[in-house]
């Protein structure tokens, strides 16, 4: 989940992912099968002949940009009114799941993109294929593959990617210059060498910063770069303790020696202070961190930069997160709902919602990510835009996985503190994870 203006951090993402998955899994299996005929027809969707209201559920309805978009939409479609139904971000998915179960779902919602397949699998969403086939705005091939994976289930797109971010490398340019390092590392070997060179524990200076409390979340980029994955492709077995996974864990856990021990039990948001002070030279985070630094630490502007993560054996890989727009199968105004989704998906509106704001969100389309406009409007986002093509959208749709991730986090945390080896951490987590997967 990506919060507008980048105010959600990794801990919030992890907690909400767990809560969401558990609430989704309680929706039951008695949902109606999705109606695949909705949206089918010839030519562009037309405006309704009489007034209709489209309910739009989200945690961003009070954002000035969203209100402005709704007002502009109403001018263009005077017979359609957008009714915002807001919930706090930390409660949104639970509220939405309850409403779906109670047959009071909204027409359209802005949701965590990775939850799209869960809703689709329960028959809660409209298959958007019919509408997309009639649209001159929304084309499946225009989206980055990683984001398209998020909203695809059984080979069908059930949501429209709307915004997102990638995980990249932030580094203190002043510390690099002091150490005589020409630029950011491009390989794992360079990363480790730079971290070592930038570390002088006696002076309270470190090359990297990591967080045991978020060990699993920040392990994934290294896992993907090594050629590993969290689960097998069918989602039925553990894959993170493969040979590739153990290579990644060994490298990742070893980085603790270049990190301030006082921050190991902290989290990525609180850890921003050490980076801002210059005590830490390299920091892995999502694009949200760029906005945080600009807002909270303007005095260090010009002393830091962002770059793609260093490549591993599998090449350029990184984690991505994002939000999508979905239409619920309970809607009685599907054409009007589609027109709202299509309007929000226009290139100019995607740009206005993402990089043309104070925030640091990225648009989900290839054209906008590669545009000169993005690089001009928000230069700090360019490295993250470049990384989008390397983004790995986790295909883990198994509702049991969040519990497994909690265990993986605990075991990797023990390894970071030196209580067990990285390989033992993965094997222990895998053994417990398989027990969870085997339960009915």
CSV table of C-alpha atoms in Angstrom, one decimal:
chain,number,residue,atom,x,y,z
A,1,UNK,CA,0.0,0.0,0.0
A,2,UNK,CA,1.3,3.4,-0.9
A,3,UNK,CA,-0.1,6.4,0.9
A,4,UNK,CA,-0.5,9.6,-1.0
A,5,UNK,CA,2.4,12.0,-0.4
A,6,UNK,CA,4.5,9.0,0.7
A,7,UNK,CA,3.6,9.1,4.3
A,8,UNK,CA,3.3,5.3,4.6
A,9,UNK,CA,6.5,3.5,5.4
A,10,UNK,CA,7.5,-0.2,5.2
A,11,UNK,CA,6.3,-1.0,8.8
A,12,UNK,CA,2.8,0.3,7.9
A,13,UNK,CA,2.8,-1.6,4.6
A,14,UNK,CA,3.7,-4.9,6.4
A,15,UNK,CA,1.1,-4.5,9.2
A,16,UNK,CA,-1.6,-3.5,6.7
A,17,UNK,CA,-0.7,-6.3,4.4
A,18,UNK,CA,-1.1,-8.8,7.3
A,19,UNK,CA,-4.4,-7.3,8.4
A,20,UNK,CA,-5.7,-7.1,4.9
A,21,UNK,CA,-4.9,-10.7,4.0
A,22,UNK,CA,-6.5,-12.0,7.2
A,23,UNK,CA,-9.6,-10.0,6.7
A,24,UNK,CA,-9.9,-11.0,3.1
A,25,UNK,CA,-9.5,-14.6,3.9
A,26,UNK,CA,-12.5,-14.3,6.2
A,27,UNK,CA,-14.8,-13.0,3.4
A,28,UNK,CA,-15.8,-16.6,2.8
A,29,UNK,CA,-16.1,-18.7,-0.3
A,30,UNK,CA,-19.8,-18.2,-1.0
A,31,UNK,CA,-19.3,-15.1,-3.2
A,32,UNK,CA,-21.0,-15.1,-6.5
A,33,UNK,CA,-18.9,-16.0,-9.5
A,34,UNK,CA,-17.8,-12.8,-11.4
A,35,UNK,CA,-20.0,-11.6,-14.2
A,36,UNK,CA,-17.8,-11.5,-17.2
A,37,UNK,CA,-20.4,-9.9,-19.4
A,38,UNK,CA,-20.2,-6.5,-17.6
A,39,UNK,CA,-18.7,-3.9,-19.9
A,40,UNK,CA,-19.1,-5.8,-23.1
A,41,UNK,CA,-20.4,-3.8,-26.1
A,42,UNK,CA,-19.3,-1.8,-29.1
A,43,UNK,CA,-17.7,1.6,-29.1
A,44,UNK,CA,-16.8,3.9,-26.2
A,45,UNK,CA,-18.9,3.8,-23.1
A,46,UNK,CA,-21.6,6.6,-23.2
A,47,UNK,CA,-22.8,8.9,-20.4
A,48,UNK,CA,-26.0,7.9,-18.6
A,49,UNK,CA,-29.1,9.7,-19.9
A,50,UNK,CA,-30.2,10.5,-16.3
A,51,UNK,CA,-28.3,11.5,-13.2
A,52,UNK,CA,-26.3,8.7,-11.5
A,53,UNK,CA,-24.0,8.6,-8.4
A,54,UNK,CA,-20.8,6.6,-8.3
A,55,UNK,CA,-19.6,5.7,-4.8
A,56,UNK,CA,-15.8,5.9,-4.5
A,57,UNK,CA,-14.2,4.2,-1.4
A,58,UNK,CA,-10.7,5.2,-0.4
A,59,UNK,CA,-8.5,6.8,2.1
A,60,UNK,CA,-7.6,9.6,-0.3
A,61,UNK,CA,-11.0,11.2,-0.9
A,62,UNK,CA,-10.0,14.3,1.2
A,63,UNK,CA,-6.9,14.9,-0.8
A,64,UNK,CA,-7.2,18.3,-2.6
A,65,UNK,CA,-5.9,16.7,-5.9
A,66,UNK,CA,-8.6,14.0,-5.8
A,67,UNK,CA,-11.3,16.5,-5.0
A,68,UNK,CA,-10.1,18.6,-8.0
A,69,UNK,CA,-10.2,15.6,-10.3
A,70,UNK,CA,-13.8,14.7,-9.2
A,71,UNK,CA,-14.9,18.3,-9.9
A,72,UNK,CA,-13.3,18.2,-13.3
A,73,UNK,CA,-14.9,14.9,-14.1
A,74,UNK,CA,-18.4,16.2,-13.1
A,75,UNK,CA,-17.9,19.1,-15.5
A,76,UNK,CA,-17.2,16.7,-18.3
A,77,UNK,CA,-19.9,14.2,-17.2
A,78,UNK,CA,-22.7,16.3,-15.7
A,79,UNK,CA,-25.0,13.3,-15.2
A,80,UNK,CA,-22.4,11.6,-13.0
A,81,UNK,CA,-21.7,12.6,-9.4
A,82,UNK,CA,-18.8,11.1,-7.5
A,83,UNK,CA,-19.6,10.4,-3.8
A,84,UNK,CA,-16.5,9.9,-1.7
A,85,UNK,CA,-16.7,7.3,1.0
A,86,UNK,CA,-13.6,7.6,3.1
A,87,UNK,CA,-12.0,5.5,5.8
A,88,UNK,CA,-8.6,5.9,7.6
A,89,UNK,CA,-5.9,4.1,5.7
A,90,UNK,CA,-5.2,1.7,8.6
A,91,UNK,CA,-8.8,0.7,8.7
A,92,UNK,CA,-9.7,0.9,5.0
A,93,UNK,CA,-9.3,-2.8,4.0
A,94,UNK,CA,-11.1,-4.2,7.1
A,95,UNK,CA,-14.0,-1.8,6.4
A,96,UNK,CA,-14.1,-2.7,2.8
A,97,UNK,CA,-14.0,-6.4,3.4
A,98,UNK,CA,-16.9,-6.1,5.9
A,99,UNK,CA,-19.0,-4.1,3.4
A,100,UNK,CA,-18.4,-6.7,0.7
A,101,UNK,CA,-19.5,-9.5,3.0
A,102,UNK,CA,-22.6,-7.4,3.9
A,103,UNK,CA,-23.5,-6.7,0.2
A,104,UNK,CA,-22.9,-3.0,0.6
A,105,UNK,CA,-19.8,-2.7,-1.5
A,106,UNK,CA,-19.0,0.7,-3.2
A,107,UNK,CA,-19.0,1.0,-6.9
A,108,UNK,CA,-15.3,1.8,-7.2
A,109,UNK,CA,-12.4,1.7,-4.7
A,110,UNK,CA,-8.8,2.7,-4.5
A,111,UNK,CA,-7.0,-0.3,-2.9
A,112,UNK,CA,-3.6,-1.8,-2.3
A,113,UNK,CA,-2.8,-3.2,-5.7
A,114,UNK,CA,-1.5,-6.5,-4.3
A,115,UNK,CA,-4.9,-7.2,-2.8
A,116,UNK,CA,-6.7,-7.1,-6.2
A,117,UNK,CA,-6.3,-10.8,-6.9
A,118,UNK,CA,-7.7,-11.7,-3.5
A,119,UNK,CA,-10.9,-9.7,-4.2
A,120,UNK,CA,-11.1,-11.1,-7.7
A,121,UNK,CA,-10.7,-14.7,-6.5
A,122,UNK,CA,-13.7,-14.2,-4.3
A,123,UNK,CA,-15.9,-12.9,-7.1
A,124,UNK,CA,-16.1,-9.4,-5.6
A,125,UNK,CA,-14.8,-7.5,-8.7
A,126,UNK,CA,-15.8,-6.8,-12.3
A,127,UNK,CA,-13.7,-8.3,-15.1
A,128,UNK,CA,-12.5,-5.1,-16.8
A,129,UNK,CA,-11.7,-6.8,-20.1
A,130,UNK,CA,-14.9,-5.7,-21.8
A,131,UNK,CA,-14.5,-2.1,-20.9
A,132,UNK,CA,-10.8,-2.0,-21.8
A,133,UNK,CA,-11.6,-3.4,-25.2
A,134,UNK,CA,-13.8,-0.4,-25.9
A,135,UNK,CA,-11.5,2.2,-24.4
A,136,UNK,CA,-9.1,4.6,-26.3
A,137,UNK,CA,-7.5,5.6,-22.9
A,138,UNK,CA,-6.9,2.3,-21.0
A,139,UNK,CA,-4.7,-0.2,-22.8
A,140,UNK,CA,-3.2,-3.2,-20.9
A,141,UNK,CA,0.1,-3.0,-22.7
A,142,UNK,CA,0.7,0.6,-21.6
A,143,UNK,CA,1.3,-0.5,-18.0
A,144,UNK,CA,4.6,-1.6,-16.5
A,145,UNK,CA,4.6,-5.4,-16.2
A,146,UNK,CA,5.1,-5.5,-12.5
A,147,UNK,CA,2.1,-3.3,-11.8
A,148,UNK,CA,0.0,-5.3,-14.3
A,149,UNK,CA,1.0,-8.5,-12.4
A,150,UNK,CA,-0.5,-7.0,-9.3
A,151,UNK,CA,-3.9,-6.6,-10.8
A,152,UNK,CA,-4.0,-9.8,-12.8
A,153,UNK,CA,-5.7,-13.0,-11.7
A,154,UNK,CA,-6.3,-16.1,-13.9
A,155,UNK,CA,-4.9,-14.2,-16.8
A,156,UNK,CA,-7.4,-11.3,-16.5
A,157,UNK,CA,-7.0,-7.7,-15.3
A,158,UNK,CA,-9.4,-6.9,-12.5
A,159,UNK,CA,-7.9,-3.5,-11.6
A,160,UNK,CA,-6.3,-0.5,-13.2
A,161,UNK,CA,-2.8,0.4,-11.7
A,162,UNK,CA,-2.9,3.9,-10.5
A,163,UNK,CA,0.2,4.8,-8.5
A,164,UNK,CA,3.2,3.2,-6.9
A,165,UNK,CA,6.9,3.2,-5.9
A,166,UNK,CA,10.0,1.1,-6.2
A,167,UNK,CA,12.7,0.4,-3.7
A,168,UNK,CA,16.1,2.1,-4.4
A,169,UNK,CA,19.3,3.2,-2.9
A,170,UNK,CA,19.8,6.5,-1.1
A,171,UNK,CA,23.3,7.7,-0.4
A,172,UNK,CA,25.1,10.6,1.1
A,173,UNK,CA,27.1,12.2,-1.6
A,174,UNK,CA,29.2,14.2,0.9
A,175,UNK,CA,30.2,11.0,2.7
A,176,UNK,CA,31.1,9.3,-0.6
A,177,UNK,CA,33.3,12.3,-1.6
A,178,UNK,CA,35.1,12.2,1.7
A,179,UNK,CA,35.8,8.5,1.2
A,180,UNK,CA,37.0,9.0,-2.3
A,181,UNK,CA,34.1,6.9,-3.8
A,182,UNK,CA,33.2,8.2,-7.3
A,183,UNK,CA,29.5,7.1,-7.4
A,184,UNK,CA,26.9,4.7,-6.1
A,185,UNK,CA,27.7,1.0,-6.2
A,186,UNK,CA,26.4,-1.0,-9.2
A,187,UNK,CA,27.1,-4.5,-8.0
A,188,UNK,CA,26.9,-6.4,-4.8
A,189,UNK,CA,30.7,-6.6,-4.5
A,190,UNK,CA,30.9,-2.8,-5.0
A,191,UNK,CA,28.1,-2.3,-2.4
A,192,UNK,CA,29.9,-4.4,0.2
A,193,UNK,CA,33.3,-2.7,-0.5
A,194,UNK,CA,31.7,0.8,-0.2
A,195,UNK,CA,29.9,-0.1,3.0
A,196,UNK,CA,33.2,-1.3,4.5
A,197,UNK,CA,35.1,1.8,3.4
A,198,UNK,CA,32.4,4.1,4.8
A,199,UNK,CA,32.3,2.4,8.2
A,200,UNK,CA,34.3,3.7,11.1
A,201,UNK,CA,32.5,2.5,14.2
A,202,UNK,CA,35.0,4.4,16.5
A,203,UNK,CA,33.8,7.6,15.0
A,204,UNK,CA,30.1,6.6,14.9
A,205,UNK,CA,30.1,6.5,11.1
A,206,UNK,CA,28.6,3.6,9.2
A,207,UNK,CA,28.2,2.5,5.6
A,208,UNK,CA,24.7,1.1,5.7
A,209,UNK,CA,21.6,1.0,7.9
A,210,UNK,CA,19.4,-2.0,8.4
A,211,UNK,CA,16.5,-2.9,10.7
A,212,UNK,CA,15.9,-6.2,12.3
A,213,UNK,CA,12.3,-5.3,13.0
A,214,UNK,CA,11.8,-5.1,9.2
A,215,UNK,CA,14.2,-7.9,8.3
A,216,UNK,CA,12.0,-9.7,5.8
A,217,UNK,CA,10.7,-6.7,4.0
A,218,UNK,CA,14.2,-5.4,3.1
A,219,UNK,CA,15.4,-9.0,2.4
A,220,UNK,CA,13.2,-9.3,-0.6
A,221,UNK,CA,15.1,-7.1,-3.1
A,222,UNK,CA,18.3,-9.1,-2.4
A,223,UNK,CA,16.3,-12.4,-2.7
A,224,UNK,CA,15.0,-11.4,-6.1
A,225,UNK,CA,18.4,-10.2,-7.3
A,226,UNK,CA,19.9,-13.5,-6.4
A,227,UNK,CA,17.2,-15.3,-8.5
A,228,UNK,CA,15.1,-16.4,-5.6
A,229,UNK,CA,11.4,-16.0,-4.7
A,230,UNK,CA,9.2,-16.1,-1.6
A,231,UNK,CA,7.0,-19.0,-2.7
A,232,UNK,CA,6.9,-21.4,-5.7
A,233,UNK,CA,5.2,-20.2,-8.8
A,234,UNK,CA,1.9,-22.0,-7.9
A,235,UNK,CA,2.1,-20.4,-4.4
A,236,UNK,CA,1.8,-23.7,-2.6
A,237,UNK,CA,5.3,-24.2,-1.3
A,238,UNK,CA,8.2,-22.2,0.3
A,239,UNK,CA,10.9,-21.0,-2.0
A,240,UNK,CA,12.9,-18.5,0.0
A,241,UNK,CA,15.3,-21.1,1.4
A,242,UNK,CA,16.5,-22.2,-2.0
A,243,UNK,CA,20.2,-22.0,-2.8
A,244,UNK,CA,19.6,-18.5,-4.3
A,245,UNK,CA,17.7,-17.5,-1.2
A,246,UNK,CA,20.6,-18.6,1.1
A,247,UNK,CA,23.1,-16.7,-1.0
A,248,UNK,CA,21.0,-13.6,-0.7
A,249,UNK,CA,20.5,-14.0,3.1
A,250,UNK,CA,24.2,-14.5,3.7
A,251,UNK,CA,25.0,-11.3,1.9
A,252,UNK,CA,22.1,-9.4,3.5
A,253,UNK,CA,22.8,-10.4,7.1
A,254,UNK,CA,26.5,-9.8,6.7
A,255,UNK,CA,25.7,-6.1,6.1
A,256,UNK,CA,24.8,-5.8,9.8
A,257,UNK,CA,28.5,-5.3,10.5
A,258,UNK,CA,28.4,-2.0,8.6
A,259,UNK,CA,25.3,-0.8,10.4
A,260,UNK,CA,24.8,1.1,13.7
A,261,UNK,CA,23.8,-1.5,16.2
A,262,UNK,CA,21.7,1.1,18.1
A,263,UNK,CA,19.3,1.3,15.2
A,264,UNK,CA,19.0,-2.5,14.5
A,265,UNK,CA,15.9,-2.7,16.6
A,266,UNK,CA,14.4,0.5,15.2
A,267,UNK,CA,12.5,0.9,11.9
A,268,UNK,CA,13.1,2.5,8.6
A,269,UNK,CA,11.1,5.6,9.4
A,270,UNK,CA,12.9,6.3,12.7
A,271,UNK,CA,16.2,5.4,11.1
A,272,UNK,CA,15.9,8.3,8.8
A,273,UNK,CA,17.5,10.4,11.5
A,274,UNK,CA,20.9,8.6,11.3
A,275,UNK,CA,21.0,9.2,7.5
A,276,UNK,CA,20.0,12.8,7.9
A,277,UNK,CA,22.8,13.4,10.4
A,278,UNK,CA,25.3,11.8,8.0
A,279,UNK,CA,26.1,8.9,10.5
A,280,UNK,CA,24.9,6.5,7.9
A,281,UNK,CA,26.0,6.7,4.2
A,282,UNK,CA,23.7,4.3,2.4
A,283,UNK,CA,20.0,3.5,3.0
A,284,UNK,CA,17.6,1.3,1.1
A,285,UNK,CA,14.0,2.5,0.9
A,286,UNK,CA,11.1,3.3,-1.3
A,287,UNK,CA,10.6,6.6,-3.1
A,288,UNK,CA,8.7,7.8,-0.1
A,289,UNK,CA,12.0,8.5,1.6
A,290,UNK,CA,12.8,11.2,-0.9
A,291,UNK,CA,9.8,13.2,0.1
A,292,UNK,CA,10.5,12.7,3.8
A,293,UNK,CA,14.1,14.0,3.4
A,294,UNK,CA,12.9,17.0,1.3
A,295,UNK,CA,10.1,17.9,3.8
A,296,UNK,CA,11.9,17.2,7.1
A,297,UNK,CA,15.6,17.8,6.3
A,298,UNK,CA,15.8,20.6,3.7
A,299,UNK,CA,19.3,21.6,5.1
A,300,UNK,CA,20.9,18.4,3.6
A,301,UNK,CA,19.5,19.0,0.1
A,302,UNK,CA,22.4,18.6,-2.2
A,303,UNK,CA,24.2,16.2,0.2
A,304,UNK,CA,22.3,13.1,-0.9
A,305,UNK,CA,21.1,11.4,-4.0
A,306,UNK,CA,19.2,8.3,-5.1
A,307,UNK,CA,20.2,5.5,-7.4
A,308,UNK,CA,19.0,2.0,-8.5
A,309,UNK,CA,19.9,-0.9,-6.3
A,310,UNK,CA,23.1,-2.7,-7.1
A,311,UNK,CA,22.6,-5.7,-9.4
A,312,UNK,CA,22.9,-9.2,-8.2
A,313,UNK,CA,23.3,-12.4,-10.2
A,314,UNK,CA,19.8,-12.2,-11.6
A,315,UNK,CA,20.4,-8.6,-12.8
A,316,UNK,CA,18.2,-5.6,-12.0
A,317,UNK,CA,15.5,-6.5,-9.5
A,318,UNK,CA,13.6,-4.6,-6.9
A,319,UNK,CA,10.4,-4.6,-4.9
A,320,UNK,CA,7.5,-2.4,-5.9
A,321,UNK,CA,4.3,-1.4,-4.2
A,322,UNK,CA,1.3,0.4,-5.5
A,323,UNK,CA,-2.4,1.1,-5.5
A,324,UNK,CA,-5.1,0.3,-8.0
A,325,UNK,CA,-8.7,1.2,-9.0
A,326,UNK,CA,-11.2,-1.6,-9.0
A,327,UNK,CA,-15.0,-1.9,-9.7
A,328,UNK,CA,-17.1,-4.1,-7.5
A,329,UNK,CA,-19.5,-6.7,-8.9
A,330,UNK,CA,-22.3,-5.3,-6.7
A,331,UNK,CA,-22.4,-2.1,-8.6
A,332,UNK,CA,-25.6,-1.1,-10.4
A,333,UNK,CA,-24.0,1.8,-12.3
A,334,UNK,CA,-21.1,0.0,-14.0
A,335,UNK,CA,-20.9,2.2,-17.1
A,336,UNK,CA,-20.7,5.4,-15.0
A,337,UNK,CA,-18.2,3.7,-12.7
A,338,UNK,CA,-16.0,2.8,-15.6
A,339,UNK,CA,-16.1,6.4,-17.0
A,340,UNK,CA,-14.7,7.6,-13.6
A,341,UNK,CA,-12.0,4.9,-13.7
A,342,UNK,CA,-11.1,5.7,-17.3
A,343,UNK,CA,-11.0,9.5,-16.5
A,344,UNK,CA,-8.6,8.9,-13.6
A,345,UNK,CA,-6.4,6.8,-15.9
A,346,UNK,CA,-5.9,9.5,-18.5
A,347,UNK,CA,-2.1,10.3,-18.7
A,348,UNK,CA,-2.5,13.9,-17.6
A,349,UNK,CA,-4.5,12.9,-14.5
A,350,UNK,CA,-2.1,10.1,-13.6
A,351,UNK,CA,0.7,12.7,-13.8
A,352,UNK,CA,-1.2,15.2,-11.7
A,353,UNK,CA,-1.9,12.5,-9.1
A,354,UNK,CA,1.6,11.2,-8.8
A,355,UNK,CA,4.8,13.2,-9.7
A,356,UNK,CA,3.2,16.6,-10.2
A,357,UNK,CA,2.4,16.8,-6.5
A,358,UNK,CA,4.5,17.4,-3.5
A,359,UNK,CA,4.7,13.6,-3.0
A,360,UNK,CA,7.0,11.1,-4.6
A,361,UNK,CA,4.7,8.5,-6.1
A,362,UNK,CA,5.3,7.2,-9.6
A,363,UNK,CA,2.8,6.7,-12.4
A,364,UNK,CA,2.2,3.1,-13.5
A,365,UNK,CA,2.5,3.5,-17.3
A,366,UNK,CA,5.6,3.0,-19.4
A,367,UNK,CA,5.2,6.3,-21.3
A,368,UNK,CA,4.9,8.5,-18.3
A,369,UNK,CA,7.8,6.8,-16.5
A,370,UNK,CA,10.1,7.4,-19.5
A,371,UNK,CA,8.8,10.9,-20.2
A,372,UNK,CA,11.1,13.9,-20.1
A,373,UNK,CA,8.3,15.6,-18.1
A,374,UNK,CA,8.8,13.3,-15.1
A,375,UNK,CA,12.5,13.8,-15.1
A,376,UNK,CA,12.0,17.6,-15.3
A,377,UNK,CA,9.2,17.9,-12.7
A,378,UNK,CA,10.7,15.5,-10.1
A,379,UNK,CA,14.4,14.7,-10.9
A,380,UNK,CA,14.8,12.7,-7.7
A,381,UNK,CA,12.3,10.2,-9.0
A,382,UNK,CA,14.2,9.4,-12.1
A,383,UNK,CA,16.3,6.5,-10.6
A,384,UNK,CA,13.1,5.0,-9.2
A,385,UNK,CA,11.3,5.4,-12.5
A,386,UNK,CA,14.2,3.6,-14.2
A,387,UNK,CA,13.9,0.8,-11.7
A,388,UNK,CA,10.2,0.3,-12.4
A,389,UNK,CA,11.1,-2.0,-15.4
A,390,UNK,CA,13.0,-4.2,-12.9
A,391,UNK,CA,10.1,-4.3,-10.4
A,392,UNK,CA,9.1,-7.6,-9.1
A,393,UNK,CA,5.4,-7.8,-8.1
A,394,UNK,CA,5.1,-10.6,-5.6
A,395,UNK,CA,2.7,-13.2,-7.0
A,396,UNK,CA,2.0,-14.4,-3.5
A,397,UNK,CA,-1.8,-14.6,-3.3
A,398,UNK,CA,-1.8,-17.2,-0.6
A,399,UNK,CA,-3.7,-15.7,2.4
A,400,UNK,CA,-1.5,-17.7,4.7
A,401,UNK,CA,1.7,-16.0,3.6
A,402,UNK,CA,1.6,-13.0,5.9
A,403,UNK,CA,1.9,-15.4,8.9
A,404,UNK,CA,4.8,-17.0,7.2
A,405,UNK,CA,6.4,-13.6,6.6
A,406,UNK,CA,6.1,-12.8,10.3
A,407,UNK,CA,8.1,-15.9,11.1
A,408,UNK,CA,10.6,-15.2,8.3
A,409,UNK,CA,11.1,-11.7,9.9
A,410,UNK,CA,11.7,-13.2,13.3
A,411,UNK,CA,14.2,-15.7,12.1
A,412,UNK,CA,16.1,-13.3,9.9
A,413,UNK,CA,16.1,-10.9,12.9
A,414,UNK,CA,17.8,-13.5,15.0
A,415,UNK,CA,20.5,-14.0,12.3
A,416,UNK,CA,21.1,-10.3,12.1
A,417,UNK,CA,21.8,-10.3,15.9
A,418,UNK,CA,24.1,-13.3,15.4
A,419,UNK,CA,22.0,-15.8,17.2
A,420,UNK,CA,21.9,-18.2,14.2
A,421,UNK,CA,23.3,-18.4,10.7
A,422,UNK,CA,21.4,-16.9,7.7
A,423,UNK,CA,20.9,-20.4,6.3
A,424,UNK,CA,19.5,-21.6,9.6
A,425,UNK,CA,17.1,-18.6,9.7
A,426,UNK,CA,15.7,-19.5,6.3
A,427,UNK,CA,15.4,-23.2,7.0
A,428,UNK,CA,13.7,-22.6,10.3
A,429,UNK,CA,11.2,-20.2,8.7
A,430,UNK,CA,10.6,-22.6,5.9
A,431,UNK,CA,9.9,-25.5,8.2
A,432,UNK,CA,7.3,-23.4,10.2
A,433,UNK,CA,6.0,-21.9,7.0
A,434,UNK,CA,5.3,-25.3,5.4
A,435,UNK,CA,3.4,-26.3,8.5
A,436,UNK,CA,1.2,-23.3,8.1
A,437,UNK,CA,0.6,-24.0,4.4
A,438,UNK,CA,-0.3,-27.6,5.2
A,439,UNK,CA,-3.1,-26.6,7.6
A,440,UNK,CA,-6.7,-26.6,6.3
